[in-house]
Amino acid sequence: MDFKLQGKLAVVSGSTSGIGRSIAQSLLAEGAKVVVNGRSEGSVSKALKTLDGDTHGVVADVATAEGCDKLIEEAQKLGSIDILINNAGIFEPKPFEEISDEDWLRFYEINVMSGIRLSRAVAPQMKKQSWGRIIFISSESGINIPVEMVHYGMTKTAQLAISRGLAKTLKDTGVTVNSVLPGPTWSEGVEEFVERLAEGKSLEKTKAEFFKEARPSSLIQRFASTDEVASLVTYLCSEQAAATTGASMRCDGGIVDTCF
Ligand code: NAD
């Protein structure tokens, strides 16, 4: 199927590794130009070497307003932005009583404000060209709030509200806005997360036990690959997905126990 993404300009926040990097590669394979973003010169140039296609790197910390401005300004030098993937995000296990004000605010700045700031910056141009795709990489944790990281769950629920509200704001403009809710996905970030959960036990053992003990409702009982998430995101960016907007699309291995 031709997704008709040839020559489209896409910005993927936090795309030097994990899900973001796979989304970048998947969009490149469809002929899109992709702006790859990370926080350091080293991580961006390393990622660019592994990606195949029309890539452009921008070093910017999207946890700050300045970083978001820089990412959009640099990307706009290449043309008007057609696709924005709000992917950058952090997660870490911490008991509720130990989550400080600083932790709550840090999670909010990176996981929530980055998507708000970047979307606000691209929406006017997308409206003007009557075409655009904005996707928030939320999580099944926005529905199943994880007891080991309530602050993370809060940010992922907030993304669902923003995505739905923005889709309504952009009603009848040709711009679609959707959220994708991955379940546990084997990325670099999740490898570190599982190492922290392991607390001295072997990584392989913890990985094997993770679904039985911490995520028993998963119907696939394994981590998804970052490419499996990227496939859904790429479809939502396509011309064929024009009738899907304001939606929360699960790619969670059936972990959320509902049929809608
Ligand atoms: P990851 O840690 O492997 O990759 C995240 C990327 O974002 C890294 O390249 C990192 O450098 C970048 N990043 C982080 N903060 C940034 C900042 N302030 N500015 C610029 N770049 C920044 O993580 P991942 O597992 O690929 O997660 C990506 C997204 O998917 C996150 O929003 C996460 O919440 C979501 N998600 C992940 C899973 C999972 O199991 N992996 C599940 C559901 C949702």
Short mmCIF file of C-alpha atoms and ligand atoms in Angstrom, two decimals:
data_model
loop_
_atom_site.label_atom_id
_atom_site.label_comp_id
_atom_site.label_asym_id
_atom_site.label_seq_id
_atom_site.Cartn_x
_atom_site.Cartn_y
_atom_site.Cartn_z
CA MET A 1 0.00 0.00 0.00
CA ASP A 2 1.28 3.48 -0.87
CA PHE A 3 0.77 5.65 2.20
CA LYS A 4 1.41 8.79 0.10
CA LEU A 5 4.01 10.18 2.46
CA GLN A 6 6.63 10.85 -0.22
CA GLY A 7 8.29 14.22 0.42
CA LYS A 8 6.24 15.00 3.56
CA LEU A 9 8.25 16.71 6.31
CA ALA A 10 8.02 14.95 9.67
CA VAL A 11 9.35 15.98 13.08
CA VAL A 12 9.75 13.20 15.65
CA SER A 13 10.66 14.43 19.15
CA GLY A 14 13.07 12.21 21.10
CA SER A 15 13.98 10.08 18.11
CA THR A 16 17.58 9.07 18.77
CA SER A 17 16.52 5.74 20.26
CA GLY A 18 13.59 3.50 21.11
CA ILE A 19 10.11 3.98 19.68
CA GLY A 20 10.95 7.42 18.25
CA ARG A 21 13.88 6.07 16.28
CA SER A 22 11.74 3.26 14.82
CA ILE A 23 9.03 5.78 13.87
CA ALA A 24 11.69 7.89 12.14
CA GLN A 25 12.93 4.85 10.18
CA SER A 26 9.41 3.78 9.24
CA LEU A 27 8.49 7.25 7.93
CA LEU A 28 11.79 7.42 6.02
CA ALA A 29 10.98 4.10 4.36
CA GLU A 30 7.74 5.71 3.10
CA GLY A 31 9.74 8.54 1.52
CA ALA A 32 9.18 11.22 4.16
CA LYS A 33 11.91 13.69 5.20
CA VAL A 34 12.47 13.24 8.92
CA VAL A 35 13.83 15.66 11.53
CA VAL A 36 15.53 13.55 14.19
CA ASN A 37 15.73 15.10 17.65
CA GLY A 38 17.77 14.36 20.73
CA ARG A 39 19.42 16.26 23.55
CA SER A 40 23.08 15.86 22.59
CA GLU A 41 25.20 16.25 19.49
CA GLY A 42 26.57 12.74 20.09
CA SER A 43 23.21 10.96 20.31
CA VAL A 44 21.82 12.77 17.26
CA SER A 45 24.83 12.10 15.03
CA LYS A 46 24.93 8.46 16.17
CA ALA A 47 21.23 8.03 15.31
CA LEU A 48 21.62 9.73 11.92
CA LYS A 49 24.33 7.20 10.99
CA THR A 50 21.92 4.31 11.59
CA LEU A 51 18.92 5.80 9.75
CA ASP A 52 18.46 5.37 6.06
CA GLY A 53 16.84 8.23 4.08
CA ASP A 54 16.41 11.99 4.04
CA THR A 55 17.25 12.84 7.65
CA HIS A 56 18.06 16.11 9.41
CA GLY A 57 19.28 16.26 13.01
CA VAL A 58 18.30 18.92 15.55
CA VAL A 59 19.83 18.97 19.01
CA ALA A 60 17.21 20.40 21.37
CA ASP A 61 15.86 19.64 24.82
CA VAL A 62 12.08 19.56 24.34
CA ALA A 63 11.56 19.72 28.11
CA THR A 64 12.02 23.49 27.75
CA ALA A 65 10.14 26.16 25.80
CA GLU A 66 13.43 27.25 24.19
CA GLY A 67 14.19 23.69 23.09
CA CYS A 68 10.73 23.32 21.51
CA ASP A 69 11.13 26.65 19.69
CA LYS A 70 14.55 25.60 18.41
CA LEU A 71 13.27 22.25 17.11
CA ILE A 72 10.40 23.86 15.20
CA GLU A 73 12.48 26.79 13.86
CA GLU A 74 15.21 24.45 12.56
CA ALA A 75 12.65 22.08 11.02
CA GLN A 76 10.79 24.94 9.31
CA LYS A 77 14.01 25.88 7.48
CA LEU A 78 13.40 22.66 5.50
CA GLY A 79 9.80 23.58 4.58
CA SER A 80 6.42 23.45 6.25
CA ILE A 81 5.94 20.67 8.77
CA ASP A 82 3.36 18.08 7.68
CA ILE A 83 3.71 15.54 10.49
CA LEU A 84 4.49 15.98 14.19
CA ILE A 85 5.09 12.97 16.41
CA ASN A 86 5.12 13.91 20.10
CA ASN A 87 7.21 10.96 21.21
CA ALA A 88 9.81 12.27 23.70
CA GLY A 89 9.03 10.98 27.14
CA ILE A 90 10.55 9.68 30.35
CA PHE A 91 9.53 7.01 32.84
CA GLU A 92 11.02 5.64 36.06
CA PRO A 93 9.65 3.53 38.89
CA LYS A 94 9.23 5.39 42.22
CA PRO A 95 6.89 4.79 45.17
CA PHE A 96 4.18 7.50 45.40
CA GLU A 97 5.43 8.75 48.81
CA GLU A 98 8.88 9.40 47.31
CA ILE A 99 7.78 11.34 44.23
CA SER A 100 8.83 14.92 44.99
CA ASP A 101 7.31 18.14 43.63
CA GLU A 102 10.36 18.40 41.35
CA ASP A 103 9.67 14.90 39.97
CA TRP A 104 6.01 15.75 39.25
CA LEU A 105 6.99 18.96 37.48
CA ARG A 106 9.85 17.35 35.53
CA PHE A 107 7.54 14.62 34.24
CA TYR A 108 4.93 17.23 33.35
CA GLU A 109 7.41 19.44 31.45
CA ILE A 110 8.87 16.62 29.38
CA ASN A 111 5.89 14.34 28.80
CA VAL A 112 3.08 16.90 28.61
CA MET A 113 4.35 20.42 27.91
CA SER A 114 6.65 19.31 25.07
CA GLY A 115 3.66 18.01 23.11
CA ILE A 116 1.58 21.10 23.89
CA ARG A 117 4.32 23.52 22.83
CA LEU A 118 5.25 21.65 19.66
CA SER A 119 1.62 21.14 18.59
CA ARG A 120 0.75 24.79 19.22
CA ALA A 121 3.67 25.81 17.02
CA VAL A 122 2.78 23.59 14.04
CA ALA A 123 -1.04 23.81 14.05
CA PRO A 124 -1.43 27.22 12.27
CA GLN A 125 0.70 26.15 9.28
CA MET A 126 -1.01 22.75 9.06
CA LYS A 127 -4.40 24.47 9.05
CA LYS A 128 -3.26 26.85 6.32
CA GLN A 129 -2.15 23.96 4.09
CA SER A 130 -5.31 21.96 4.93
CA TRP A 131 -3.22 18.88 5.77
CA GLY A 132 -1.43 17.70 8.84
CA ARG A 133 -0.90 14.80 11.20
CA ILE A 134 -0.21 15.20 14.92
CA ILE A 135 0.31 12.08 17.01
CA PHE A 136 0.88 11.84 20.74
CA ILE A 137 2.73 8.74 21.92
CA SER A 138 0.78 8.19 25.11
CA SER A 139 0.65 4.77 26.80
CA GLU A 140 -1.69 2.13 28.15
CA SER A 141 -0.37 3.56 31.45
CA GLY A 142 -2.67 6.51 30.79
CA ILE A 143 -5.58 4.10 31.44
CA ASN A 144 -3.98 1.44 33.68
CA ILE A 145 -2.17 3.87 36.00
CA PRO A 146 0.94 1.93 37.12
CA VAL A 147 1.26 1.77 40.89
CA GLU A 148 5.06 1.91 40.54
CA MET A 149 4.95 5.27 38.70
CA VAL A 150 1.76 7.24 39.28
CA HIS A 151 3.43 10.46 38.06
CA TYR A 152 4.09 8.85 34.68
CA GLY A 153 0.48 7.62 34.44
CA MET A 154 -0.75 11.16 35.12
CA THR A 155 1.21 12.53 32.16
CA LYS A 156 -0.01 9.81 29.81
CA THR A 157 -3.67 10.48 30.73
CA ALA A 158 -3.07 14.21 30.21
CA GLN A 159 -1.82 13.50 26.68
CA LEU A 160 -5.10 11.75 25.85
CA ALA A 161 -7.09 14.81 26.93
CA ILE A 162 -4.87 17.20 24.96
CA SER A 163 -4.98 15.02 21.85
CA ARG A 164 -8.78 14.75 21.91
CA GLY A 165 -9.20 18.47 22.64
CA LEU A 166 -6.80 19.47 19.88
CA ALA A 167 -8.57 17.20 17.39
CA LYS A 168 -11.81 19.03 18.20
CA THR A 169 -10.05 22.39 17.85
CA LEU A 170 -8.85 21.33 14.39
CA LYS A 171 -12.27 20.07 13.27
CA ASP A 172 -12.82 20.17 9.49
CA THR A 173 -9.33 21.45 8.66
CA GLY A 174 -7.70 18.39 7.08
CA VAL A 175 -5.46 18.06 10.15
CA THR A 176 -5.91 14.90 12.21
CA VAL A 177 -4.79 14.44 15.81
CA ASN A 178 -4.58 11.04 17.48
CA SER A 179 -2.95 9.26 20.39
CA VAL A 180 -1.18 5.93 20.21
CA LEU A 181 -1.14 3.82 23.39
CA PRO A 182 1.72 1.35 23.31
CA GLY A 183 1.94 -1.36 25.92
CA PRO A 184 5.28 -2.60 27.25
CA THR A 185 7.69 -2.18 24.34
CA TRP A 186 11.32 -3.28 24.30
CA SER A 187 13.16 0.03 23.86
CA GLU A 188 16.45 1.26 25.30
CA GLY A 189 14.49 3.15 27.97
CA VAL A 190 12.52 0.05 28.97
CA GLU A 191 15.67 -2.02 29.19
CA GLU A 192 16.97 0.46 31.81
CA PHE A 193 13.57 0.41 33.57
CA VAL A 194 13.55 -3.40 33.79
CA GLU A 195 17.16 -3.33 35.05
CA ARG A 196 16.01 -1.04 37.89
CA LEU A 197 13.11 -3.36 38.70
CA ALA A 198 15.51 -6.34 38.69
CA GLU A 199 17.32 -5.05 41.82
CA GLY A 200 20.15 -7.54 41.55
CA LYS A 201 18.19 -10.39 39.91
CA SER A 202 19.18 -11.35 36.36
CA LEU A 203 17.71 -9.19 33.60
CA GLU A 204 16.51 -12.23 31.66
CA LYS A 205 14.69 -13.64 34.71
CA THR A 206 13.04 -10.28 35.49
CA LYS A 207 12.04 -9.87 31.85
CA ALA A 208 10.48 -13.35 31.85
CA GLU A 209 8.63 -12.75 35.14
CA PHE A 210 7.52 -9.20 34.29
CA PHE A 211 4.33 -10.24 32.45
CA LYS A 212 3.29 -12.93 34.93
CA GLU A 213 3.79 -10.67 37.96
CA ALA A 214 3.42 -7.04 36.87
CA ARG A 215 1.37 -7.20 33.63
CA PRO A 216 -0.77 -10.39 33.83
CA SER A 217 -3.56 -8.93 31.65
CA SER A 218 -1.28 -8.71 28.58
CA LEU A 219 -2.72 -11.00 25.94
CA ILE A 220 0.56 -11.37 24.07
CA GLN A 221 2.64 -11.91 27.28
CA ARG A 222 5.72 -10.34 25.70
CA PHE A 223 7.17 -6.93 24.98
CA ALA A 224 6.12 -5.42 21.66
CA SER A 225 8.94 -4.36 19.38
CA THR A 226 9.46 -0.68 18.64
CA ASP A 227 8.80 -1.49 14.96
CA GLU A 228 5.34 -2.84 15.81
CA VAL A 229 4.44 0.51 17.40
CA ALA A 230 6.01 2.43 14.51
CA SER A 231 3.82 0.59 11.97
CA LEU A 232 0.62 1.87 13.59
CA VAL A 233 2.00 5.40 13.87
CA THR A 234 3.02 5.37 10.19
CA TYR A 235 -0.44 4.22 9.13
CA LEU A 236 -2.02 7.07 11.16
CA CYS A 237 0.22 9.52 9.28
CA SER A 238 -0.99 8.21 5.92
CA GLU A 239 -3.50 9.67 3.51
CA GLN A 240 -5.60 6.53 4.04
CA ALA A 241 -6.03 7.37 7.75
CA ALA A 242 -7.72 10.73 7.04
CA ALA A 243 -10.99 9.63 8.70
CA THR A 244 -9.30 8.70 11.96
CA THR A 245 -9.03 11.71 14.27
CA GLY A 246 -9.60 12.36 17.95
CA ALA A 247 -8.92 8.67 18.53
CA SER A 248 -6.84 6.75 21.05
CA MET A 249 -5.34 3.79 19.20
CA ARG A 250 -4.07 0.91 21.30
CA CYS A 251 -0.96 -1.04 20.43
CA ASP A 252 -0.78 -2.61 23.86
CA GLY A 253 -0.88 -6.35 23.32
CA GLY A 254 -4.44 -6.37 24.69
CA ILE A 255 -3.25 -5.36 28.17
CA VAL A 256 -6.18 -2.97 28.77
CA ASP A 257 -9.15 -5.20 29.54
CA THR A 258 -11.84 -3.48 27.48
CA CYS A 259 -13.25 -4.19 24.04
CA PHE A 260 -13.35 -0.54 22.91
P1 NAD B 1 13.51 5.65 25.23
O1 NAD B 1 14.01 6.15 26.54
O2 NAD B 1 14.05 4.39 24.68
O3 NAD B 1 13.63 6.80 24.16
C1 NAD B 1 13.17 8.10 24.47
C2 NAD B 1 13.91 9.07 23.60
O4 NAD B 1 13.50 10.39 23.96
C3 NAD B 1 15.42 9.01 23.80
O5 NAD B 1 16.02 9.11 22.52
C4 NAD B 1 15.70 10.22 24.66
O6 NAD B 1 16.99 10.73 24.48
C5 NAD B 1 14.63 11.19 24.15
N1 NAD B 1 14.33 12.24 25.09
C6 NAD B 1 13.98 12.12 26.39
N2 NAD B 1 13.82 13.34 26.93
C7 NAD B 1 14.06 14.23 25.94
C8 NAD B 1 14.08 15.63 25.90
N3 NAD B 1 13.82 16.36 26.99
N4 NAD B 1 14.37 16.25 24.72
C9 NAD B 1 14.65 15.52 23.61
N5 NAD B 1 14.68 14.19 23.61
C10 NAD B 1 14.39 13.54 24.76
O7 NAD B 1 11.93 5.55 25.43
P2 NAD B 1 10.82 4.75 24.62
O8 NAD B 1 10.50 3.53 25.40
O9 NAD B 1 11.17 4.63 23.20
O10 NAD B 1 9.59 5.74 24.82
C11 NAD B 1 9.20 6.69 23.84
C12 NAD B 1 7.80 7.17 24.14
O11 NAD B 1 6.92 6.04 24.16
C13 NAD B 1 7.66 7.83 25.51
O12 NAD B 1 6.79 8.94 25.41
C14 NAD B 1 7.05 6.75 26.37
O13 NAD B 1 6.29 7.27 27.43
C15 NAD B 1 6.17 6.04 25.36
N6 NAD B 1 5.85 4.66 25.73
C16 NAD B 1 6.83 3.72 25.86
C17 NAD B 1 6.49 2.43 26.22
C18 NAD B 1 7.52 1.36 26.36
O14 NAD B 1 7.20 0.30 26.95
N7 NAD B 1 8.71 1.52 25.81
C19 NAD B 1 5.16 2.10 26.46
C20 NAD B 1 4.19 3.06 26.32
C21 NAD B 1 4.54 4.35 25.95
#
